[in-house]
Every structure is written in structure tokens, then in C-alpha cells.
């Protein structure tokens, strides 16, 4: 039985230098409580001969309250025997072969081609490395093998199986003893250590893979649209202080649903009939292209045998055909022309059930009907998850701390290290019995924050990473004399009353926090289909005409799905005109609470130059030292999915950002942003960006803070760098540090520099020690109880939890800090690595400083997960799209493909030319503090997930066409009413009907011929308004709602048509009652949907809703009162009366 696949788990690749004993270290340890001191037993020490990449650890932190926690890591043993490392070369190149295929080839080599050589089995990392516990019996240092895949051995062309040449070359012997020396501080991090860590990671591989995790179908969730979620497990063997750890975490993989490809395609386009995929039957080309983007690149298996009876090779879909199998022709080898459908019928004895359906084109160029393909399980969908599925993904991925730790511990059974022949033969064991690693952490004291005059409390202390703005004024509020409101929502939906409510709410909240905001802005309703820049320019001109000056602020109300409008607004404000803009969603403004507008005020104030709050100088003495003025920088390279190159695409650039404070209170920040080479992680133009930030800092101190000319330059630079891996630390020191120093030299200053790398994407998580009941029999699944006082209300560790022992680097200066309070799920600490430190900071100093900087993020009244300058840099990167003209030719779509070097160079130049600089008036302001500028991360994702996804129901096109014509829309229900009621008119006048017992409230018979025509006309015109709303809808959710509403309209129309024959013709009062109830429910829900997207349509349906409620009551009463009579009876509520 073959072993399931896994490849490419995250393997630490950074240098691991040694520990330098700091003079203060002994004093630090003596000051700690006993329990902390005991945790120091066995921690590594090192001498001066040990080399490092970053800074050697100067000391350990001692500040804060000690608290015991678990870490999602388990102690593992180090093998004692020598390992042998072999280099792998596969021809054709293993770089171009799919990783799964290289794994299959090596498996075939070991089990079938040369089992006598590969016993016991070796382990393979999927690319270039094989490791063995013994030296392989090669005649020389290398040997070449010919390997074929039996599944691919024959083809319809009659050629023989494809032969791959695999050459193995002995590279080195690995002595695991180097790891023992390394974790004890007696070994520098060199290639031997790195190779040994790699060798230990490989035996743990299993299951379908991505870069960091593997996934198993033991826990799945079907989310529709051809997708399902799989539970995944991250695993990585890492060196720690005095021990090797295997770090385990859970993750979520979005997989293509396995099974027939035809079924997957139908589910994605929300259809049931396979012929919906037939161009002859009306498949729109845009729908085919959308489907093509979704399934391109996935592997499929064919369900038909080849000419010789063999099973065909797995194929990779390249694209979809433009015609069906019955229309696609190709030339046979003998010269005759044949359609794809005829080929499978005549040569494969496989007549197609759906010959008009499109085909998929695979890598070889062959066309295969969709119905003959199946999707194997375990294929990751690497494209963006559809927005309407975000909630499903979050529900599946989000776990509270106790549940997450339970899953991790349960995951050890899935990982089955003890049952793996590879793990056993390498002499490795994982200490299951000890459970997750227990670590002594500390909870740092939060910084105090200062607010402005008029606040009830001038200074506050956050609790669990949060505070509120009740009775508080901004430290420096702004005054806004002129502002305009531009509304892109339909006026019928967002009318003048709604606009005034929004204005009053915003004005009131601004006054509460000290902002002076005029209460009479000019209001403009505009069409989002027009030129946004011209509309905003006209609004600004109208304001200037009225007030003799342009607006200080433009508030823009966006409709649902107004992303393109948002980008145009930001380009206009930030780049073209230099005016502050604040975008609000119309849906958020309806009945918005004061807290919503208070959050908006946080953004508006800093955009216009105000200051919301500052850290109390006593909390950040490092920053407020008058003798050592300090500038704090945050840098990032864009990793946004929308604007960062997609996998396999080299034609789009990366974007860089540098953010720095200009004031002494580290509350006012400026930014610089650039375009650079695709996938380039080092910041190429850091010198010019640093020069800009440093010069602006000096200028602000001189002009705004009135510092003496000799005291404007910074004496210290603290540089936080995000977006680099451990393996790139040396590049930061060799490439970026010199650029910062060059910028300083050009300004004739010489500040001392400290560089920290902040990593948020690691997989070390903390969980408070507490009782968690586990359904297991082993003591492994039992937690020892601890006080709930150690956790916040979400069950997470408290904000300020810091760890610099046990799981930290054996010798280098690093720490883990969880700086934010929990909301949903399990919070993730950030990892700080100190690479360079001319300032000789202690561990306590950098830990408390980093924690304090997480509290000065202006957009929130909660501490954030990384220091504010780095967070801002991430936002600036994500806003890079706004620097481009929305009407320009630069393509930011997510459908880019692989390009050659010439195309990539040309594309990069186009991006460079199109990148427009900030308007001068915005370059000194925090323009990046906006409503929805950041990627969907952490709490923003949670907020968006609260909106339920829409139903994917599509109304048939011919019914939409009918509703688009007003006369047809009105005439259809009238005609159906006459057609339904005429045949039963005589029954309505019969003795049977007259003798029925009726409930109270039955109207006279003369009412019905008047009421029903009026209702038919109103509902018919409502359907016309609904289809207009559908045609004008911008967002997928709005279109989905309108499609569902129209489907319900025609459903209730059919039920309406059926009621009279059931009631009068068949005299089935009970059945008619069910019909009436279904009709009412369909109409009520249809009205609810249209109330948001077409209010006039909803108003027209309200009388119909009321009448159906009354009619259902009468129908139910008649059925009940006459239920014991012979036959069924009912009251005429229809046009027959």
C-alpha cells in the first residue's frame, strides 16, 4: 500500500548563532521568582567563538507578572546514528515537474526499480534531497536509474512509456551530534546544522501538501461552489533552548471537491442541468471564462480506458473549449476528420451522454469531455476564496484556545509519529506522554495613554488590550470648517433623511471627541457608473463656490460592492487633488450606533493632522529621552493577494513601504512607497525612502516642535522589518542596513541603529493552562487546571504575554509577544528577532517598547498584534493600487499567467510608469488611516464574516426578459389569473360553495373581482422593478438577492395559478391551504429581499402580502370548520368569485 503524499513543510532556514553571556544576566535571574529561575535550568550558554547572524542574546526579560502557559510544541529526541545526504537530479528537471510526480518517481524507484538498494527506505523532500540511515551500495559516489510511471507507460500514439533519469549523488554524512551542540550553545549555525534540521523534518511528511501544512480528509466541510474545507496540520522540527521541538498547529485548506468534474463545474455555476454547460444551449462566454479561471491547473483522472486497456495518466487542465464535443473536430492520423464526440463513441466505445457540453483541454493539448473526467481528492485551491464563502471558511478555521489545543493534541494521533517507519528508523521519538510544552511566560504591564483637555480621565491604562472613548477627547482634535458628502448609493435607497441621519450621527460623535465639524455639509447624489474623478471635482468646486475655499474633507457613501468606486475616490483624494477622503458603506450608516461614528472619527482626525492619543512619557522612556531623540520605522514588502504576484506569475511587481514617526510622541507618521521587481523581498530603494522619512522627522522637530537646530536629528533609529523569513536575515543586514546608513550619511547624521524583524506568520501558539475535557483514555489528553484569572474573556492569554525562554532561539536575541487581546479564535503572538543593535538595548527595554508601540495604532481603541509603524507599512503596501489611474491600462486582475523575462520586464516598466506619487499636501499626513484599506486580516475578517452569504439561485433568462418589458410583466399575472379562474367559475356559484361554513371576516363576493386585478397589476410591475434592480446591481451579493427574489416571484405565481383548480376544481381544501401557505412564505421572503435592493418594488408587494395573510386565514378556517364533511371545501379567495 503506497504512502499518502506530503511535501514542503516549513523548515527553519535561518542562521542560529550562539548565546553570549551578558554581565547583567545573573542579576536578572536572581531577581525572578523561583519558578522562573527553575525554568532556566539547562538553558544554553556559549562562548565568544560562536558566530551569529543576528545579535547574541544579552539577557532575559524579567518585567511583568509570571504566568504558566502551554505552547503547541512537543519535545522530540535527536537521532544518535549517522545520516547520509544524497543530492537528487531528475531529467527532465525536477524544477519543472509537479511535486507530486517527483514523489511518485522516487517511490517507484525505491519500491519497484531497485528495492534491494533502498532497504530500509530513504526519505525524500520532494525536490533535491534524499536522506538515508545507511550509505547506499553504489559502485561510486553516485548512480543513475531509469524510472517510468506504470500509470503513464502507454499512450494512444503507440509510443513506449516515458523514461525519467534519476541521478543520486552522495553529498555528505550528517552527524546529529551537531544539533545537540547547537541547542546547548556550543555550535555556530552552519550548513551542517541546517542540513541536520532539514533531515529531521523530512521523515514527518504525510498527506496532501502546501508550503507549510498538510491536510487530511478526516475533518471536512462542504461549502458549495465546488469546494470543500479540509483540516490541516502544520508541523516543523525546530531547535530551541536545550531541546529539539516539533511544533504542531492546525490549519485549513480549501480543496476542489473530489468526484465527477462535470458535477463540480455545475455546482460552481449554480446549475443542475449538465446542458447548462453547452454553448448551443446558451452558456455565456463570460461564464465559461469564469469557470475556466476556477478549474485551470487542477489534476483530473479520465474514467475511460486507453486503446490498450490501460488507465490514462492524470492530466492537468489548461483551459476550456469554446464549443461542445459534438462540434469540436480534429484530424486523425489517417487523415480523416472526426468530432470529439464521435471519437469517443467509435474508438473508445464510450458514447457521450452530453455531447454538446464543452471539453477541457489538458497539458498535452488533448480535448477530453467533462463527463469523462474525475477530480481526485486532496487538491488545494490556490486561488482566492469567493467572497460569499468567507464566513464558511472562518467558521471552520476559527477555534477557541481550548478547542484548538484539543485539536492539536488529537492531531498527534493523525500524525502517528510512533507508527511511521521513517520516523522509527531515524531513531526519533516524540514525547507524547509529557503533553504540550509547559513554559513560564510573563504578562507585561500595558502603557498608559494620554487624552486631551476636557476628558474625564486624562490618562488611562488599557485592560486586556482594550479601552473605550467614553467621555474622552482626542489629544489634539482638528477643526473641519468645510466638508461635502458624495453619495453613490441610489437616492431611493439612501434618501435625504438617511443622509441627514448620517450627518447628524457623525457631527455628534465628532463633537464628543473634540473635533469641530460643521453641521451643514453639501450633499450630492451621483451615479457610480460615471467618471468618479469628474463628479468629485464638481462637488469640490461647488463647495469652493459657496465657501470661497475647497473642502477640508470629502465623505463618500459607497453602495454594496463599490470597490472600484473606492479605488477611484482614493486616487482622486490622495494622488490627484490632495484632499482627505473618508469612505463609508451605506449599509453601515443605516441605524448606525454612536460607536460606529466614533470609530470613523479616529480615522478622520489623524487624516487631517490631528492626534488621537499618545503614550504617557513614563511608559515609553526609550522614546521620550530628550537626550536621545528616536525615530521608529516600520518597513514591509507587499504580500497582498490582490496586488502581489500570483503563483507562477512574474509579470507583476512587488510594492514596498516605509513608515516613520515625525513627532517626539510617536503619534504622527508619514509614509513612502515604491514599486520594485517581482518577488524581490529586499527593499531596493530603501535609501531614498529612509532619506525622505529622516528629513521629514528633522523638519517637523525644527518647525513644529521648535527644537534647537542642533537637536533635530535623531540619535537612535529603531527599525522594525516585516515580510522576511529567517533565511533572509543575513540579506537584511547585508543589503538593507547599508542603505539606511547611506541615507544617514547623506544627511550628515550618525544615529545608532537597532533592527528587529517582526514575524506574524509563524506557527507557535500559546494556550493558557486550564481544564479542557478531552474524549480520550490516555493521560496525554488531560490538562492540569489553572485559575481563569490567567486568561482574558475570550479564553486567550492576556495582551502583553511574552516568552523569551524554552521555545526561543538557543543563542540569538529573540522573543515572542502576544500584544493584543482575543476576540474570536486563538490569538497569535508575533516573533521578534533582533538582528542589529548599536543601542545595546536590554530584553526588557525592547519587549516593553514593542508592546507600547502596539497601542498607538490610531484607527483603533485596541492594541494590535504588531507595532503600529509595521502595521501602517502593511496598509501602505495594500493601498498601492490607489496610486494608479483607475482609467489607465495597468491590470490588477487575479488571473495573471506565467510570462517570459522580456514580458516581465516590460510589464514591470509599465507598473513603474503608472505609479503616481502622493499629492504634496497628503505626503505629510496619515492618509493611510482609512476605513477599508487593509487586507482582510484578524478582526476585519471576523467582522465581514458576520454577513450571511447569499443563496446562489439563478432565475431563467427568458423569465427575466419577460419582466424587463413593463406590459408583459403586468399582463402575465393578469392573464394567468383569468386562465386559472375561468374554468371553475360555475363551481363558485354552486350549492357546495354556498353551503360552506366560513370563519368570521369573510368579505362580500363583489370584493374579489376588484381586489385581484389590482394585486396582479402591482405584483407584475414589482417584478419589472426587481429585474431593473438586478440589471443595476454592482455586487455579487446584490445580484444574488435579486435573482432569488425573482425566482420566488415566479414560484408564487405558479402556486397562485394552481390554487383555484385545487380549491374549486378538485375541492381539496387542505391541499389548497398548503398551496396558499407556500405562496405567502415565498411572497414574504421575496418582499424582504427587495426591500434592500428595490424599495419601490417592496412597497408594491405589501398589499399582496397583507391579502395573502388574510386569504390563508380564511382558507384555514374553512378547512377546519368543514373538515368532518364529506369531501373537502373551501372559501373562494380568488378571481372566480
mmCIF file of C-alpha atoms in Angstrom, residues 163-339:
data_model
loop_
_atom_site.group_PDB
_atom_site.id
_atom_site.type_symbol
_atom_site.label_atom_id
_atom_site.label_comp_id
_atom_site.label_asym_id
_atom_site.label_seq_id
_atom_site.Cartn_x
_atom_site.Cartn_y
_atom_site.Cartn_z
ATOM 1 C CA UNK A 163 11.529 7.307 -19.091
ATOM 2 C CA UNK A 164 12.842 9.624 -16.389
ATOM 3 C CA UNK A 165 16.512 9.543 -15.403
ATOM 4 C CA UNK A 166 17.180 9.916 -11.689
ATOM 5 C CA UNK A 167 20.728 10.500 -10.509
ATOM 6 C CA UNK A 168 21.612 10.252 -6.823
ATOM 7 C CA UNK A 169 24.937 11.630 -5.594
ATOM 8 C CA UNK A 170 26.286 11.253 -2.083
ATOM 9 C CA UNK A 171 26.810 14.736 -0.659
ATOM 10 C CA UNK A 172 27.734 14.356 2.976
ATOM 11 C CA UNK A 173 27.415 12.450 6.196
ATOM 12 C CA UNK A 174 25.246 14.131 8.803
ATOM 13 C CA UNK A 175 26.173 13.738 12.417
ATOM 14 C CA UNK A 176 23.141 14.670 14.550
ATOM 15 C CA UNK A 177 25.560 15.436 17.344
ATOM 16 C CA UNK A 178 25.893 18.947 15.825
ATOM 17 C CA UNK A 179 22.286 19.620 16.799
ATOM 18 C CA UNK A 180 22.954 18.665 20.413
ATOM 19 C CA UNK A 181 25.869 21.079 20.492
ATOM 20 C CA UNK A 182 23.830 23.765 18.730
ATOM 21 C CA UNK A 183 20.838 23.724 21.111
ATOM 22 C CA UNK A 184 23.261 23.888 24.039
ATOM 23 C CA UNK A 185 25.054 26.924 22.612
ATOM 24 C CA UNK A 186 28.270 25.109 21.667
ATOM 25 C CA UNK A 187 27.853 25.179 17.882
ATOM 26 C CA UNK A 188 27.516 28.004 15.374
ATOM 27 C CA UNK A 189 24.712 27.760 12.880
ATOM 28 C CA UNK A 190 26.369 26.460 9.748
ATOM 29 C CA UNK A 191 25.416 24.304 6.804
ATOM 30 C CA UNK A 192 25.801 21.120 8.875
ATOM 31 C CA UNK A 193 23.194 22.337 11.377
ATOM 32 C CA UNK A 194 20.818 23.457 8.643
ATOM 33 C CA UNK A 195 21.118 20.143 6.800
ATOM 34 C CA UNK A 196 20.565 18.176 10.006
ATOM 35 C CA UNK A 197 17.370 20.134 10.759
ATOM 36 C CA UNK A 198 16.183 19.521 7.197
ATOM 37 C CA UNK A 199 16.929 15.812 7.517
ATOM 38 C CA UNK A 200 14.828 15.518 10.684
ATOM 39 C CA UNK A 201 11.872 17.333 9.137
ATOM 40 C CA UNK A 202 11.567 15.080 6.097
ATOM 41 C CA UNK A 203 10.531 11.812 7.863
ATOM 42 C CA UNK A 204 7.425 13.509 9.302
ATOM 43 C CA UNK A 205 5.897 14.237 5.884
ATOM 44 C CA UNK A 206 2.460 12.817 5.033
ATOM 45 C CA UNK A 207 -0.819 13.628 3.229
ATOM 46 C CA UNK A 208 -1.715 16.339 0.607
ATOM 47 C CA UNK A 209 0.519 19.340 0.965
ATOM 48 C CA UNK A 210 1.150 23.014 0.553
ATOM 49 C CA UNK A 211 4.152 25.094 1.580
ATOM 50 C CA UNK A 212 3.539 24.927 5.330
ATOM 51 C CA UNK A 213 0.813 22.431 6.118
ATOM 52 C CA UNK A 214 -0.605 19.085 5.172
ATOM 53 C CA UNK A 215 -4.289 18.279 5.122
ATOM 54 C CA UNK A 216 -6.371 15.226 5.843
ATOM 55 C CA UNK A 217 -9.969 14.428 4.980
ATOM 56 C CA UNK A 218 -10.722 13.184 8.482
ATOM 57 C CA UNK A 219 -12.412 16.533 9.189
ATOM 58 C CA UNK A 220 -14.030 18.283 6.236
ATOM 59 C CA UNK A 221 -16.795 20.730 5.416
ATOM 60 C CA UNK A 222 -18.654 21.153 2.129
ATOM 61 C CA UNK A 223 -19.054 24.882 1.419
ATOM 62 C CA UNK A 224 -20.569 24.619 -2.058
ATOM 63 C CA UNK A 225 -19.310 26.190 -5.293
ATOM 64 C CA UNK A 226 -17.284 23.034 -5.954
ATOM 65 C CA UNK A 227 -15.180 23.499 -2.824
ATOM 66 C CA UNK A 228 -14.680 21.772 0.491
ATOM 67 C CA UNK A 229 -12.552 22.560 3.516
ATOM 68 C CA UNK A 230 -10.046 20.118 4.996
ATOM 69 C CA UNK A 231 -8.471 20.291 8.411
ATOM 70 C CA UNK A 232 -4.724 20.647 8.134
ATOM 71 C CA UNK A 233 -1.764 20.203 10.448
ATOM 72 C CA UNK A 234 1.380 22.272 10.342
ATOM 73 C CA UNK A 235 4.470 20.532 11.660
ATOM 74 C CA UNK A 236 8.057 21.639 11.861
ATOM 75 C CA UNK A 237 11.043 20.428 13.853
ATOM 76 C CA UNK A 238 12.743 23.422 15.378
ATOM 77 C CA UNK A 239 15.753 23.930 17.624
ATOM 78 C CA UNK A 240 15.023 25.538 20.967
ATOM 79 C CA UNK A 241 16.870 26.143 24.192
ATOM 80 C CA UNK A 242 18.418 22.855 25.217
ATOM 81 C CA UNK A 243 15.984 20.712 23.250
ATOM 82 C CA UNK A 244 14.540 19.948 19.839
ATOM 83 C CA UNK A 245 10.807 20.607 19.453
ATOM 84 C CA UNK A 246 8.231 19.549 16.940
ATOM 85 C CA UNK A 247 5.821 22.443 16.542
ATOM 86 C CA UNK A 248 2.259 21.388 15.643
ATOM 87 C CA UNK A 249 -0.636 23.663 14.694
ATOM 88 C CA UNK A 250 -3.894 23.276 12.830
ATOM 89 C CA UNK A 251 -4.692 24.990 9.560
ATOM 90 C CA UNK A 252 -7.403 24.988 6.923
ATOM 91 C CA UNK A 253 -7.103 24.036 3.274
ATOM 92 C CA UNK A 254 -9.629 24.913 0.580
ATOM 93 C CA UNK A 255 -9.872 21.892 -1.692
ATOM 94 C CA UNK A 256 -11.551 21.207 -5.003
ATOM 95 C CA UNK A 257 -14.388 18.816 -4.315
ATOM 96 C CA UNK A 258 -13.469 15.335 -5.476
ATOM 97 C CA UNK A 259 -15.733 13.410 -7.815
ATOM 98 C CA UNK A 260 -17.030 13.917 -11.361
ATOM 99 C CA UNK A 261 -15.624 17.066 -12.954
ATOM 100 C CA UNK A 262 -18.988 17.752 -14.578
ATOM 101 C CA UNK A 263 -20.681 17.877 -11.182
ATOM 102 C CA UNK A 264 -18.018 20.220 -9.815
ATOM 103 C CA UNK A 265 -18.477 22.603 -12.761
ATOM 104 C CA UNK A 266 -22.253 22.623 -12.413
ATOM 105 C CA UNK A 267 -22.008 23.345 -8.716
ATOM 106 C CA UNK A 268 -19.642 26.256 -9.337
ATOM 107 C CA UNK A 269 -22.010 27.945 -11.805
ATOM 108 C CA UNK A 270 -25.051 27.061 -9.642
ATOM 109 C CA UNK A 271 -26.805 24.890 -12.233
ATOM 110 C CA UNK A 272 -28.323 21.407 -12.146
ATOM 111 C CA UNK A 273 -28.754 20.617 -15.824
ATOM 112 C CA UNK A 274 -25.487 19.455 -17.465
ATOM 113 C CA UNK A 275 -26.617 21.088 -20.720
ATOM 114 C CA UNK A 276 -26.174 24.440 -18.978
ATOM 115 C CA UNK A 277 -22.513 23.906 -19.916
ATOM 116 C CA UNK A 278 -23.348 23.623 -23.593
ATOM 117 C CA UNK A 279 -22.681 26.690 -25.782
ATOM 118 C CA UNK A 280 -25.530 25.554 -28.044
ATOM 119 C CA UNK A 281 -27.867 25.771 -25.046
ATOM 120 C CA UNK A 282 -26.883 29.323 -24.114
ATOM 121 C CA UNK A 283 -23.714 29.065 -21.995
ATOM 122 C CA UNK A 284 -22.468 32.682 -21.879
ATOM 123 C CA UNK A 285 -18.831 33.122 -22.800
ATOM 124 C CA UNK A 286 -18.171 35.172 -19.661
ATOM 125 C CA UNK A 287 -19.483 32.295 -17.556
ATOM 126 C CA UNK A 288 -17.229 29.858 -19.405
ATOM 127 C CA UNK A 289 -14.211 32.090 -18.790
ATOM 128 C CA UNK A 290 -15.108 32.429 -15.105
ATOM 129 C CA UNK A 291 -15.312 28.651 -14.838
ATOM 130 C CA UNK A 292 -12.028 28.312 -16.728
ATOM 131 C CA UNK A 293 -10.243 30.543 -14.235
ATOM 132 C CA UNK A 294 -11.632 28.417 -11.423
ATOM 133 C CA UNK A 295 -10.576 24.963 -12.689
ATOM 134 C CA UNK A 296 -7.408 25.752 -14.643
ATOM 135 C CA UNK A 297 -4.445 23.958 -13.156
ATOM 136 C CA UNK A 298 -6.306 21.152 -11.381
ATOM 137 C CA UNK A 299 -5.486 17.481 -11.966
ATOM 138 C CA UNK A 300 -8.138 15.149 -13.319
ATOM 139 C CA UNK A 301 -8.314 11.432 -13.991
ATOM 140 C CA UNK A 302 -10.099 10.047 -17.029
ATOM 141 C CA UNK A 303 -12.805 7.434 -16.486
ATOM 142 C CA UNK A 304 -12.292 5.699 -19.834
ATOM 143 C CA UNK A 305 -9.534 3.234 -20.686
ATOM 144 C CA UNK A 306 -6.991 3.798 -23.413
ATOM 145 C CA UNK A 307 -6.875 1.771 -26.643
ATOM 146 C CA UNK A 308 -4.863 -0.972 -24.963
ATOM 147 C CA UNK A 309 -6.982 -1.028 -21.837
ATOM 148 C CA UNK A 310 -4.573 0.944 -19.665
ATOM 149 C CA UNK A 311 -5.651 3.705 -17.291
ATOM 150 C CA UNK A 312 -4.664 7.136 -18.573
ATOM 151 C CA UNK A 313 -2.179 9.446 -16.869
ATOM 152 C CA UNK A 314 -3.525 12.144 -14.545
ATOM 153 C CA UNK A 315 -3.964 15.291 -16.628
ATOM 154 C CA UNK A 316 -3.738 18.965 -15.736
ATOM 155 C CA UNK A 317 -6.482 21.216 -17.111
ATOM 156 C CA UNK A 318 -5.184 24.132 -19.133
ATOM 157 C CA UNK A 319 -8.394 25.704 -20.405
ATOM 158 C CA UNK A 320 -11.954 25.010 -21.580
ATOM 159 C CA UNK A 321 -13.080 24.644 -25.161
ATOM 160 C CA UNK A 322 -15.337 27.229 -26.768
ATOM 161 C CA UNK A 323 -17.601 24.577 -28.305
ATOM 162 C CA UNK A 324 -19.128 21.261 -27.282
ATOM 163 C CA UNK A 325 -17.724 17.798 -28.028
ATOM 164 C CA UNK A 326 -20.215 17.325 -30.855
ATOM 165 C CA UNK A 327 -18.903 20.443 -32.623
ATOM 166 C CA UNK A 328 -15.164 20.186 -31.970
ATOM 167 C CA UNK A 329 -13.300 18.445 -34.785
ATOM 168 C CA UNK A 330 -9.733 17.233 -35.182
ATOM 169 C CA UNK A 331 -7.772 15.325 -37.798
ATOM 170 C CA UNK A 332 -6.928 11.689 -37.157
ATOM 171 C CA UNK A 333 -3.534 10.229 -38.019
ATOM 172 C CA UNK A 334 -5.080 8.510 -41.022
ATOM 173 C CA UNK A 335 -6.244 11.870 -42.357
ATOM 174 C CA UNK A 336 -9.981 11.793 -41.727
ATOM 175 C CA UNK A 337 -11.731 14.493 -39.696
ATOM 176 C CA UNK A 338 -13.773 13.474 -36.678
ATOM 177 C CA UNK A 339 -15.596 15.225 -33.848
#
